[in-house]
PDB file of C-alpha atoms in Angstrom:
ATOM      1  CA  MET M  16     -70.864  31.676-205.102  1.00  0.00           C
ATOM      2  CA  LYS M  17     -67.489  32.714-206.517  1.00  0.00           C
ATOM      3  CA  LYS M  18     -65.888  35.593-204.597  1.00  0.00           C
ATOM      4  CA  PRO M  19     -63.973  38.341-206.461  1.00  0.00           C
ATOM      5  CA  LEU M  20     -60.211  38.250-205.913  1.00  0.00           C
ATOM      6  CA  ALA M  21     -60.137  41.989-205.196  1.00  0.00           C
ATOM      7  CA  ARG M  22     -62.070  41.419-201.966  1.00  0.00           C
ATOM      8  CA  ILE M  23     -59.354  39.386-200.226  1.00  0.00           C
ATOM      9  CA  ASP M  24     -56.417  40.936-198.395  1.00  0.00           C
ATOM     10  CA  PHE M  25     -53.305  39.409-199.982  1.00  0.00           C
ATOM     11  CA  ASN M  26     -51.578  39.537-196.599  1.00  0.00           C
ATOM     12  CA  LEU M  27     -54.007  36.839-195.510  1.00  0.00           C
ATOM     13  CA  LEU M  28     -52.633  34.542-198.213  1.00  0.00           C
ATOM     14  CA  LEU M  29     -49.117  35.081-196.891  1.00  0.00           C
ATOM     15  CA  THR M  30     -50.376  34.114-193.442  1.00  0.00           C
ATOM     16  CA  LEU M  31     -51.999  30.998-194.915  1.00  0.00           C
ATOM     17  CA  GLN M  32     -48.761  30.009-196.639  1.00  0.00           C
ATOM     18  CA  LEU M  33     -46.786  30.332-193.385  1.00  0.00           C
ATOM     19  CA  LEU M  34     -49.410  28.396-191.428  1.00  0.00           C
ATOM     20  CA  LEU M  35     -49.158  25.594-193.988  1.00  0.00           C
ATOM     21  CA  GLN M  36     -45.381  25.603-193.669  1.00  0.00           C
ATOM     22  CA  GLU M  37     -45.117  25.935-189.889  1.00  0.00           C
ATOM     23  CA  GLN M  38     -48.386  24.263-188.801  1.00  0.00           C
ATOM     24  CA  SER M  39     -48.247  26.507-185.747  1.00  0.00           C
ATOM     25  CA  VAL M  40     -49.843  29.880-185.016  1.00  0.00           C
ATOM     26  CA  THR M  41     -46.939  30.855-182.748  1.00  0.00           C
ATOM     27  CA  LYS M  42     -44.245  29.993-185.305  1.00  0.00           C
ATOM     28  CA  ALA M  43     -46.135  31.741-188.117  1.00  0.00           C
ATOM     29  CA  ALA M  44     -46.504  34.832-185.928  1.00  0.00           C
ATOM     30  CA  LYS M  45     -42.767  34.853-185.218  1.00  0.00           C
ATOM     31  CA  LYS M  46     -41.960  34.774-188.943  1.00  0.00           C
ATOM     32  CA  LEU M  47     -44.448  37.567-189.616  1.00  0.00           C
ATOM     33  CA  ASN M  48     -43.169  39.558-186.620  1.00  0.00           C
ATOM     34  CA  VAL M  49     -46.707  39.910-185.226  1.00  0.00           C
ATOM     35  CA  THR M  50     -48.529  38.515-182.198  1.00  0.00           C
ATOM     36  CA  PRO M  51     -50.142  35.053-182.196  1.00  0.00           C
ATOM     37  CA  SER M  52     -53.462  36.808-181.570  1.00  0.00           C
ATOM     38  CA  SER M  53     -53.059  38.683-184.863  1.00  0.00           C
ATOM     39  CA  VAL M  54     -52.422  35.430-186.733  1.00  0.00           C
ATOM     40  CA  SER M  55     -55.460  33.823-185.073  1.00  0.00           C
ATOM     41  CA  LYS M  56     -57.629  36.724-186.255  1.00  0.00           C
ATOM     42  CA  SER M  57     -56.238  36.344-189.786  1.00  0.00           C
ATOM     43  CA  LEU M  58     -56.980  32.616-189.662  1.00  0.00           C
ATOM     44  CA  GLY M  59     -60.565  33.441-188.715  1.00  0.00           C
ATOM     45  CA  LYS M  60     -60.903  35.668-191.789  1.00  0.00           C
ATOM     46  CA  LEU M  61     -59.386  32.969-193.987  1.00  0.00           C
ATOM     47  CA  ARG M  62     -61.880  30.429-192.631  1.00  0.00           C
ATOM     48  CA  ASP M  63     -64.726  32.795-193.490  1.00  0.00           C
ATOM     49  CA  TRP M  64     -63.351  33.388-196.974  1.00  0.00           C
ATOM     50  CA  PHE M  65     -62.822  29.710-197.831  1.00  0.00           C
ATOM     51  CA  ASP M  66     -65.862  28.545-195.825  1.00  0.00           C
ATOM     52  CA  ASP M  67     -63.645  25.824-194.379  1.00  0.00           C
ATOM     53  CA  PRO M  68     -61.856  25.355-191.017  1.00  0.00           C
ATOM     54  CA  LEU M  69     -58.531  25.003-192.933  1.00  0.00           C
ATOM     55  CA  PHE M  70     -56.741  23.616-189.842  1.00  0.00           C
ATOM     56  CA  VAL M  71     -57.687  21.463-186.868  1.00  0.00           C
ATOM     57  CA  ASN M  72     -55.800  21.434-183.580  1.00  0.00           C
ATOM     58  CA  THR M  73     -53.891  18.252-182.711  1.00  0.00           C
ATOM     59  CA  PRO M  74     -51.363  17.423-179.964  1.00  0.00           C
ATOM     60  CA  HIS M  75     -48.647  17.820-182.610  1.00  0.00           C
ATOM     61  CA  GLY M  76     -49.795  21.193-183.948  1.00  0.00           C
ATOM     62  CA  LEU M  77     -52.187  22.340-186.636  1.00  0.00           C
ATOM     63  CA  LYS M  78     -53.279  19.721-189.149  1.00  0.00           C
ATOM     64  CA  PRO M  79     -54.418  21.146-192.530  1.00  0.00           C
ATOM     65  CA  THR M  80     -57.774  20.080-193.914  1.00  0.00           C
ATOM     66  CA  ASN M  81     -58.090  18.571-197.375  1.00  0.00           C
ATOM     67  CA  LEU M  82     -58.953  21.981-198.803  1.00  0.00           C
ATOM     68  CA  ALA M  83     -55.927  23.641-197.189  1.00  0.00           C
ATOM     69  CA  THR M  84     -53.664  20.875-198.490  1.00  0.00           C
ATOM     70  CA  SER M  85     -55.076  21.263-202.003  1.00  0.00           C
ATOM     71  CA  VAL M  86     -54.203  24.975-202.180  1.00  0.00           C
ATOM     72  CA  GLN M  87     -50.676  24.623-200.764  1.00  0.00           C
ATOM     73  CA  GLU M  88     -48.851  24.056-204.063  1.00  0.00           C
ATOM     74  CA  PRO M  89     -50.725  26.662-206.198  1.00  0.00           C
ATOM     75  CA  LEU M  90     -50.395  29.154-203.328  1.00  0.00           C
ATOM     76  CA  SER M  91     -46.619  28.556-203.180  1.00  0.00           C
ATOM     77  CA  GLU M  92     -46.354  29.065-206.951  1.00  0.00           C
ATOM     78  CA  TRP M  93     -48.466  32.217-206.826  1.00  0.00           C
ATOM     79  CA  MET M  94     -46.345  33.683-204.026  1.00  0.00           C
ATOM     80  CA  HIS M  95     -43.162  32.824-205.891  1.00  0.00           C
ATOM     81  CA  ILE M  96     -44.399  34.558-209.055  1.00  0.00           C
ATOM     82  CA  GLY M  97     -45.445  37.565-206.964  1.00  0.00           C
ATOM     83  CA  ASN M  98     -41.946  37.801-205.471  1.00  0.00           C
ATOM     84  CA  GLN M  99     -40.471  37.732-208.980  1.00  0.00           C
ATOM     85  CA  ILE M 100     -42.770  40.576-210.102  1.00  0.00           C
ATOM     86  CA  VAL M 101     -42.089  42.885-207.151  1.00  0.00           C
ATOM     87  CA  SER M 102     -38.334  42.265-207.389  1.00  0.00           C
ATOM     88  CA  CYS M 103     -38.170  43.585-210.968  1.00  0.00           C
ATOM     89  CA  ARG M 104     -36.217  46.813-211.383  1.00  0.00           C
ATOM     90  CA  GLY M 105     -35.339  49.062-214.269  1.00  0.00           C
ATOM     91  CA  GLU M 106     -31.544  48.963-214.080  1.00  0.00           C
ATOM     92  CA  ASP M 107     -29.697  48.429-217.352  1.00  0.00           C
ATOM     93  CA  ALA M 108     -27.414  45.742-215.913  1.00  0.00           C
ATOM     94  CA  PRO M 109     -28.732  43.114-213.471  1.00  0.00           C
ATOM     95  CA  SER M 110     -26.951  43.109-210.130  1.00  0.00           C
ATOM     96  CA  GLY M 111     -27.536  41.622-206.724  1.00  0.00           C
ATOM     97  CA  VAL M 112     -29.285  38.599-208.230  1.00  0.00           C
ATOM     98  CA  LYS M 113     -29.406  35.434-206.118  1.00  0.00           C
ATOM     99  CA  PHE M 114     -28.672  32.064-207.694  1.00  0.00           C
ATOM    100  CA  ASN M 115     -29.580  28.856-205.873  1.00  0.00           C
ATOM    101  CA  LEU M 116     -28.446  25.626-207.495  1.00  0.00           C
ATOM    102  CA  GLY M 117     -28.987  22.056-206.380  1.00  0.00           C
ATOM    103  CA  VAL M 118     -26.110  20.042-207.837  1.00  0.00           C
ATOM    104  CA  GLU M 119     -24.940  16.507-207.248  1.00  0.00           C
ATOM    105  CA  SER M 120     -21.602  16.328-205.511  1.00  0.00           C
ATOM    106  CA  PRO M 121     -18.750  16.062-206.497  1.00  0.00           C
ATOM    107  CA  LEU M 122     -20.121  17.322-209.834  1.00  0.00           C
ATOM    108  CA  SER M 123     -20.659  20.683-208.122  1.00  0.00           C
ATOM    109  CA  LEU M 124     -16.947  20.841-207.226  1.00  0.00           C
ATOM    110  CA  ILE M 125     -15.935  20.137-210.814  1.00  0.00           C
ATOM    111  CA  MET M 126     -18.208  22.769-212.359  1.00  0.00           C
ATOM    112  CA  VAL M 127     -18.108  25.464-209.661  1.00  0.00           C
ATOM    113  CA  ASP M 128     -15.154  27.530-210.972  1.00  0.00           C
ATOM    114  CA  GLU M 129     -16.276  28.040-214.564  1.00  0.00           C
ATOM    115  CA  LEU M 130     -19.985  28.358-213.765  1.00  0.00           C
ATOM    116  CA  THR M 131     -19.322  30.895-211.001  1.00  0.00           C
ATOM    117  CA  LYS M 132     -17.154  32.945-213.360  1.00  0.00           C
ATOM    118  CA  ARG M 133     -19.847  33.008-216.048  1.00  0.00           C
ATOM    119  CA  ILE M 134     -22.545  34.007-213.563  1.00  0.00           C
ATOM    120  CA  HIS M 135     -20.490  36.882-212.173  1.00  0.00           C
ATOM    121  CA  ASP M 136     -19.545  38.054-215.667  1.00  0.00           C
ATOM    122  CA  SER M 137     -23.220  38.356-216.669  1.00  0.00           C
ATOM    123  CA  TYR M 138     -24.705  39.201-213.270  1.00  0.00           C
ATOM    124  CA  PRO M 139     -22.306  41.521-211.392  1.00  0.00           C
ATOM    125  CA  GLU M 140     -22.594  41.519-207.611  1.00  0.00           C
ATOM    126  CA  SER M 141     -24.763  38.424-207.720  1.00  0.00           C
ATOM    127  CA  THR M 142     -24.638  35.798-204.977  1.00  0.00           C
ATOM    128  CA  ILE M 143     -24.480  32.058-205.631  1.00  0.00           C
ATOM    129  CA  LYS M 144     -25.409  29.226-203.307  1.00  0.00           C
ATOM    130  CA  PHE M 145     -24.739  25.575-204.129  1.00  0.00           C
ATOM    131  CA  HIS M 146     -26.958  23.030-202.394  1.00  0.00           C
ATOM    132  CA  ASN M 147     -25.988  19.349-202.439  1.00  0.00           C
ATOM    133  CA  TRP M 148     -28.619  17.396-204.341  1.00  0.00           C
ATOM    134  CA  ASP M 149     -30.498  15.175-201.888  1.00  0.00           C
ATOM    135  CA  TYR M 150     -33.867  13.642-201.086  1.00  0.00           C
ATOM    136  CA  ASP M 151     -35.460  17.058-200.396  1.00  0.00           C
ATOM    137  CA  SER M 152     -34.160  18.852-203.495  1.00  0.00           C
ATOM    138  CA  LEU M 153     -37.302  18.351-205.594  1.00  0.00           C
ATOM    139  CA  SER M 154     -39.348  19.901-202.788  1.00  0.00           C
ATOM    140  CA  ALA M 155     -36.880  22.805-202.675  1.00  0.00           C
ATOM    141  CA  ILE M 156     -37.359  23.353-206.435  1.00  0.00           C
ATOM    142  CA  THR M 157     -41.135  23.282-205.929  1.00  0.00           C
ATOM    143  CA  SER M 158     -41.008  25.812-203.087  1.00  0.00           C
ATOM    144  CA  GLY M 159     -38.612  28.104-204.973  1.00  0.00           C
ATOM    145  CA  GLU M 160     -35.635  27.584-202.642  1.00  0.00           C
ATOM    146  CA  ILE M 161     -33.660  26.136-205.565  1.00  0.00           C
ATOM    147  CA  ASP M 162     -33.793  27.699-209.045  1.00  0.00           C
ATOM    148  CA  ILE M 163     -32.492  24.706-210.933  1.00  0.00           C
ATOM    149  CA  GLY M 164     -31.127  21.263-210.187  1.00  0.00           C
ATOM    150  CA  PHE M 165     -28.433  19.323-212.024  1.00  0.00           C
ATOM    151  CA  THR M 166     -28.090  15.663-211.130  1.00  0.00           C
ATOM    152  CA  GLY M 167     -28.032  12.098-212.369  1.00  0.00           C
ATOM    153  CA  ARG M 168     -31.175   9.974-212.582  1.00  0.00           C
ATOM    154  CA  GLU M 169     -31.461   6.265-213.381  1.00  0.00           C
ATOM    155  CA  SER M 170     -32.413   4.304-216.496  1.00  0.00           C
ATOM    156  CA  HIS M 171     -33.429   0.988-214.930  1.00  0.00           C
ATOM    157  CA  PRO M 172     -37.151   0.525-215.691  1.00  0.00           C
ATOM    158  CA  ARG M 173     -38.002  -0.233-212.054  1.00  0.00           C
ATOM    159  CA  SER M 174     -35.931   2.554-210.542  1.00  0.00           C
ATOM    160  CA  LYS M 175     -37.615   5.031-208.197  1.00  0.00           C
ATOM    161  CA  GLU M 176     -35.273   7.711-209.605  1.00  0.00           C
ATOM    162  CA  SER M 177     -36.234   7.454-213.281  1.00  0.00           C
ATOM    163  CA  LEU M 178     -37.107  10.576-215.243  1.00  0.00           C
ATOM    164  CA  GLU M 179     -40.582   9.202-215.956  1.00  0.00           C
ATOM    165  CA  LEU M 180     -41.417   9.414-212.245  1.00  0.00           C
ATOM    166  CA  LEU M 181     -40.674  13.126-211.888  1.00  0.00           C
ATOM    167  CA  PRO M 182     -43.807  15.125-210.913  1.00  0.00           C
ATOM    168  CA  TYR M 183     -45.853  16.630-213.755  1.00  0.00           C
ATOM    169  CA  PHE M 184     -44.955  20.178-212.686  1.00  0.00           C
ATOM    170  CA  ILE M 185     -41.209  19.521-213.052  1.00  0.00           C
ATOM    171  CA  ASN M 186     -39.473  20.085-216.400  1.00  0.00           C
ATOM    172  CA  PHE M 187     -36.122  18.593-217.325  1.00  0.00           C
ATOM    173  CA  GLU M 188     -33.489  18.349-220.042  1.00  0.00           C
ATOM    174  CA  VAL M 189     -30.868  15.604-220.320  1.00  0.00           C
ATOM    175  CA  LEU M 190     -27.413  17.017-221.087  1.00  0.00           C
ATOM    176  CA  PHE M 191     -25.247  13.897-221.149  1.00  0.00           C
ATOM    177  CA  SER M 192     -25.234  10.276-220.046  1.00  0.00           C
ATOM    178  CA  ASP M 193     -22.688   8.537-217.847  1.00  0.00           C
ATOM    179  CA  LEU M 194     -21.930   4.917-217.005  1.00  0.00           C
ATOM    180  CA  PRO M 195     -20.846   4.296-213.393  1.00  0.00           C
ATOM    181  CA  MET M 196     -17.427   2.771-212.812  1.00  0.00           C
ATOM    182  CA  VAL M 197     -15.699   0.709-210.132  1.00  0.00           C
ATOM    183  CA  TYR M 198     -13.000   2.594-208.207  1.00  0.00           C
ATOM    184  CA  VAL M 199     -10.147   0.698-206.512  1.00  0.00           C
ATOM    185  CA  ARG M 200      -6.653   1.503-205.232  1.00  0.00           C
ATOM    186  CA  LYS M 201      -3.775   0.928-207.637  1.00  0.00           C
ATOM    187  CA  ASP M 202      -2.480  -1.821-205.348  1.00  0.00           C
ATOM    188  CA  HIS M 203      -5.865  -3.545-204.899  1.00  0.00           C
ATOM    189  CA  PRO M 204      -5.609  -7.374-205.117  1.00  0.00           C
ATOM    190  CA  ALA M 205      -8.520  -7.476-207.588  1.00  0.00           C
ATOM    191  CA  LEU M 206      -6.166  -6.031-210.211  1.00  0.00           C
ATOM    192  CA  LYS M 207      -4.141  -9.273-210.094  1.00  0.00           C
ATOM    193  CA  GLN M 208      -7.241 -11.333-210.899  1.00  0.00           C
ATOM    194  CA  LYS M 209      -9.352 -11.714-214.000  1.00  0.00           C
ATOM    195  CA  TRP M 210     -11.773  -8.800-213.919  1.00  0.00           C
ATOM    196  CA  ASN M 211     -15.220 -10.351-214.082  1.00  0.00           C
ATOM    197  CA  LEU M 212     -18.433 -10.448-212.078  1.00  0.00           C
ATOM    198  CA  ASP M 213     -17.148 -13.128-209.710  1.00  0.00           C
ATOM    199  CA  THR M 214     -14.116 -11.003-208.825  1.00  0.00           C
ATOM    200  CA  PHE M 215     -16.263  -7.896-208.449  1.00  0.00           C
ATOM    201  CA  LEU M 216     -18.646  -9.650-206.055  1.00  0.00           C
ATOM    202  CA  SER M 217     -15.930 -11.371-204.043  1.00  0.00           C
ATOM    203  CA  TYR M 218     -14.853  -8.102-202.404  1.00  0.00           C
ATOM    204  CA  ALA M 219     -16.658  -5.953-199.859  1.00  0.00           C
ATOM    205  CA  HIS M 220     -18.318  -2.834-201.244  1.00  0.00           C
ATOM    206  CA  ILE M 221     -18.505   0.753-200.055  1.00  0.00           C
ATOM    207  CA  ASN M 222     -22.039   1.809-200.907  1.00  0.00           C
ATOM    208  CA  VAL M 223     -23.463   5.319-201.308  1.00  0.00           C
ATOM    209  CA  ALA M 224     -26.961   6.104-200.003  1.00  0.00           C
ATOM    210  CA  TRP M 225     -28.722   8.047-202.749  1.00  0.00           C
ATOM    211  CA  GLU M 226     -31.850  10.068-201.932  1.00  0.00           C
ATOM    212  CA  LYS M 227     -32.411   7.880-198.851  1.00  0.00           C
ATOM    213  CA  ASN M 228     -32.077   4.665-200.882  1.00  0.00           C
ATOM    214  CA  ASP M 229     -29.395   2.135-199.944  1.00  0.00           C
ATOM    215  CA  SER M 230     -29.727   0.252-203.230  1.00  0.00           C
ATOM    216  CA  TRP M 231     -29.603   1.358-206.861  1.00  0.00           C
ATOM    217  CA  ALA M 232     -29.979   0.040-210.412  1.00  0.00           C
ATOM    218  CA  LEU M 233     -26.948  -2.254-210.138  1.00  0.00           C
ATOM    219  CA  ASP M 234     -28.532  -4.054-207.176  1.00  0.00           C
ATOM    220  CA  ASP M 235     -31.722  -4.572-209.194  1.00  0.00           C
ATOM    221  CA  ILE M 236     -29.738  -6.065-212.080  1.00  0.00           C
ATOM    222  CA  LEU M 237     -27.805  -8.368-209.752  1.00  0.00           C
ATOM    223  CA  THR M 238     -30.998  -9.468-207.986  1.00  0.00           C
ATOM    224  CA  GLU M 239     -32.538 -10.393-211.352  1.00  0.00           C
ATOM    225  CA  ARG M 240     -29.607 -12.758-211.872  1.00  0.00           C
ATOM    226  CA  GLY M 241     -29.588 -14.142-208.339  1.00  0.00           C
ATOM    227  CA  TYR M 242     -26.587 -12.184-207.049  1.00  0.00           C
ATOM    228  CA  VAL M 243     -26.114  -9.679-204.253  1.00  0.00           C
ATOM    229  CA  ARG M 244     -23.283  -7.303-203.341  1.00  0.00           C
ATOM    230  CA  ASN M 245     -21.466  -7.644-200.033  1.00  0.00           C
ATOM    231  CA  VAL M 246     -22.003  -4.097-198.735  1.00  0.00           C
ATOM    232  CA  SER M 247     -19.885  -3.640-195.633  1.00  0.00           C
ATOM    233  CA  LEU M 248     -19.941   0.175-195.459  1.00  0.00           C
ATOM    234  CA  THR M 249     -22.476   2.789-196.557  1.00  0.00           C
ATOM    235  CA  MET M 250     -21.502   6.440-196.940  1.00  0.00           C
ATOM    236  CA  ALA M 251     -23.537   9.591-197.540  1.00  0.00           C
ATOM    237  CA  SER M 252     -21.719  10.817-200.670  1.00  0.00           C
ATOM    238  CA  PHE M 253     -19.442   9.772-203.510  1.00  0.00           C
ATOM    239  CA  GLU M 254     -16.651  11.931-202.074  1.00  0.00           C
ATOM    240  CA  GLN M 255     -16.748  10.009-198.802  1.00  0.00           C
ATOM    241  CA  ALA M 256     -16.827   6.639-200.563  1.00  0.00           C
ATOM    242  CA  LEU M 257     -13.867   7.562-202.808  1.00  0.00           C
ATOM    243  CA  PHE M 258     -11.929   8.930-199.837  1.00  0.00           C
ATOM    244  CA  VAL M 259     -12.294   5.630-197.972  1.00  0.00           C
ATOM    245  CA  ALA M 260     -11.636   3.493-201.075  1.00  0.00           C
ATOM    246  CA  GLU M 261      -8.214   5.102-201.493  1.00  0.00           C
ATOM    247  CA  LYS M 262      -7.139   4.382-197.908  1.00  0.00           C
ATOM    248  CA  PRO M 263      -4.741   1.441-197.405  1.00  0.00           C
ATOM    249  CA  GLY M 264      -5.356  -1.464-195.051  1.00  0.00           C
ATOM    250  CA  HIS M 265      -8.594  -2.803-196.525  1.00  0.00           C
ATOM    251  CA  GLN M 266      -9.803  -4.519-199.699  1.00  0.00           C
ATOM    252  CA  MET M 267     -13.074  -2.671-200.220  1.00  0.00           C
ATOM    253  CA  LEU M 268     -14.083  -1.114-203.554  1.00  0.00           C
ATOM    254  CA  THR M 269     -16.771   1.372-204.535  1.00  0.00           C
ATOM    255  CA  THR M 270     -18.800   2.511-207.528  1.00  0.00           C
ATOM    256  CA  ALA M 271     -19.323   6.093-208.648  1.00  0.00           C
ATOM    257  CA  PRO M 272     -20.140   7.981-211.866  1.00  0.00           C
ATOM    258  CA  LYS M 273     -17.534   8.022-214.618  1.00  0.00           C
ATOM    259  CA  TYR M 274     -17.110  11.795-214.330  1.00  0.00           C
ATOM    260  CA  CYS M 275     -15.562  11.199-210.879  1.00  0.00           C
ATOM    261  CA  GLN M 276     -12.358  10.195-212.686  1.00  0.00           C
ATOM    262  CA  GLN M 277     -11.708  13.905-213.219  1.00  0.00           C
ATOM    263  CA  TYR M 278     -12.298  14.527-209.512  1.00  0.00           C
ATOM    264  CA  CYS M 279     -10.000  11.618-208.542  1.00  0.00           C
ATOM    265  CA  LYS M 280      -7.141  12.884-210.720  1.00  0.00           C
ATOM    266  CA  GLN M 281      -7.019  15.965-208.539  1.00  0.00           C
ATOM    267  CA  LEU M 282      -7.724  14.543-205.073  1.00  0.00           C
ATOM    268  CA  HIS M 283      -7.389  10.754-205.189  1.00  0.00           C
ATOM    269  CA  PRO M 284      -4.591   9.914-207.663  1.00  0.00           C
ATOM    270  CA  ASN M 285      -4.120   6.433-206.185  1.00  0.00           C
ATOM    271  CA  LEU M 286      -7.553   5.325-207.394  1.00  0.00           C
ATOM    272  CA  ILE M 287      -8.187   3.829-210.817  1.00  0.00           C
ATOM    273  CA  ALA M 288     -11.496   3.161-212.520  1.00  0.00           C
ATOM    274  CA  LEU M 289     -12.651  -0.148-213.971  1.00  0.00           C
ATOM    275  CA  PRO M 290     -15.846  -0.962-215.876  1.00  0.00           C
ATOM    276  CA  ILE M 291     -18.612  -2.694-213.947  1.00  0.00           C
ATOM    277  CA  PRO M 292     -18.272  -6.288-215.220  1.00  0.00           C
ATOM    278  CA  ILE M 293     -21.793  -7.011-216.426  1.00  0.00           C
ATOM    279  CA  SER M 294     -23.012  -7.922-219.910  1.00  0.00           C
ATOM    280  CA  GLU M 295     -23.505  -5.302-222.595  1.00  0.00           C
ATOM    281  CA  GLY M 296     -27.195  -6.148-222.553  1.00  0.00           C
ATOM    282  CA  CYS M 297     -27.415  -4.867-218.963  1.00  0.00           C
ATOM    283  CA  GLN M 298     -25.194  -1.822-219.416  1.00  0.00           C
ATOM    284  CA  HIS M 299     -28.017   0.367-220.757  1.00  0.00           C
ATOM    285  CA  LYS M 300     -29.941  -0.186-217.502  1.00  0.00           C
ATOM    286  CA  LEU M 301     -27.039   1.394-215.616  1.00  0.00           C
ATOM    287  CA  LEU M 302     -26.855   4.473-217.839  1.00  0.00           C
ATOM    288  CA  ILE M 303     -27.178   7.664-215.801  1.00  0.00           C
ATOM    289  CA  PRO M 304     -28.836  10.583-217.656  1.00  0.00           C
ATOM    290  CA  PHE M 305     -27.428  13.781-216.137  1.00  0.00           C
ATOM    291  CA  THR M 306     -30.314  16.171-216.138  1.00  0.00           C
ATOM    292  CA  MET M 307     -31.218  19.806-215.533  1.00  0.00           C
ATOM    293  CA  ILE M 308     -34.425  20.017-213.496  1.00  0.00           C
ATOM    294  CA  TRP M 309     -36.595  23.082-212.894  1.00  0.00           C
ATOM    295  CA  HIS M 310     -40.196  23.994-212.065  1.00  0.00           C
ATOM    296  CA  LYS M 311     -42.567  24.667-214.960  1.00  0.00           C
ATOM    297  CA  ARG M 312     -43.405  28.093-213.563  1.00  0.00           C
ATOM    298  CA  ASN M 313     -39.805  29.073-214.402  1.00  0.00           C
ATOM    299  CA  ASN M 314     -40.005  28.067-218.069  1.00  0.00           C
ATOM    300  CA  ASN M 315     -39.830  31.733-219.102  1.00  0.00           C
ATOM    301  CA  ASN M 316     -38.003  33.133-216.095  1.00  0.00           C
ATOM    302  CA  PRO M 317     -35.092  35.137-217.621  1.00  0.00           C
ATOM    303  CA  LYS M 318     -32.623  34.137-214.897  1.00  0.00           C
ATOM    304  CA  VAL M 319     -33.456  30.435-215.142  1.00  0.00           C
ATOM    305  CA  LEU M 320     -33.464  30.558-218.957  1.00  0.00           C
ATOM    306  CA  TRP M 321     -29.980  32.090-218.893  1.00  0.00           C
ATOM    307  CA  LEU M 322     -28.813  29.550-216.314  1.00  0.00           C
ATOM    308  CA  ARG M 323     -30.107  26.636-218.391  1.00  0.00           C
ATOM    309  CA  GLU M 324     -28.293  27.838-221.509  1.00  0.00           C
ATOM    310  CA  THR M 325     -25.080  28.497-219.574  1.00  0.00           C
ATOM    311  CA  ILE M 326     -25.014  25.033-217.987  1.00  0.00           C
ATOM    312  CA  LYS M 327     -25.863  23.490-221.344  1.00  0.00           C
ATOM    313  CA  ASN M 328     -23.000  25.306-223.051  1.00  0.00           C
ATOM    314  CA  LEU M 329     -20.582  24.162-220.374  1.00  0.00           C
ATOM    315  CA  TYR M 330     -21.346  20.531-221.140  1.00  0.00           C
ATOM    316  CA  VAL M 331     -21.761  20.839-224.898  1.00  0.00           C
ATOM    317  CA  THR M 332     -18.192  22.150-225.107  1.00  0.00           C
ATOM    318  CA  SER M 333     -16.724  19.887-222.405  1.00  0.00           C
TER     319      SER M 333
END
């Protein structure tokens, strides 16, 4: 029998959300600033309401049942929408608004000045937090910790980072596409050789781990042709890889998005960019669609709508 929504205490749903996040009565109680006994009583009421145990005790904490797992995402969305509703005010000019952006680095460093200025012009006294885009960023968008993401994906048909593999509840818009480049010092010995695939593969590579993956579309293309890169160093970000590539005393090279040329002009002037020496037929598989990513629940969120248009205008005019 379906139970009317008016009969449930909404505070119980907040308790359920925290139990799903923390998987511990004690930790949930600490976040709610109540006693563990109070949370246990709330859990008992939730079990009665859902007619399900919701959690089972294990040596590693509470393990959610299938029913509890199934309500986690809609409950998170519902709580997020509720927070948006209760935060609405009647002031003429918005102020004190929080912006959380997940942006690939160093793209975030390139765009931070102008985007920050535009946000503060339209939202006085607002606060802005940039998160580096990483493996957990999609989860942060889903939970509401990040309003919008802006990052590169991959075009290779077998890539785990293709746009087609984004979850159904994530919306996106491609703003521009970028071909990665090879970055070497101005005195690198490769510049005295014919620039082709053999030269490219004859030197050690500085790799960048992307969303916990040590390989990317280029490695797939090379594997298809029976080649492999000699990766001697793996870094956590493009900034780190470019920093090392510019240092003297080694013959390593690295690859990074084309937009990094703008970043290098300011911080790494001794680096130059070369095209990745593969056939034109393979180039389209390396194309990186730089994409805004947000949760579908925010399709009509005024703040996110404004943010999407602002970011879009920055790159339409750039």
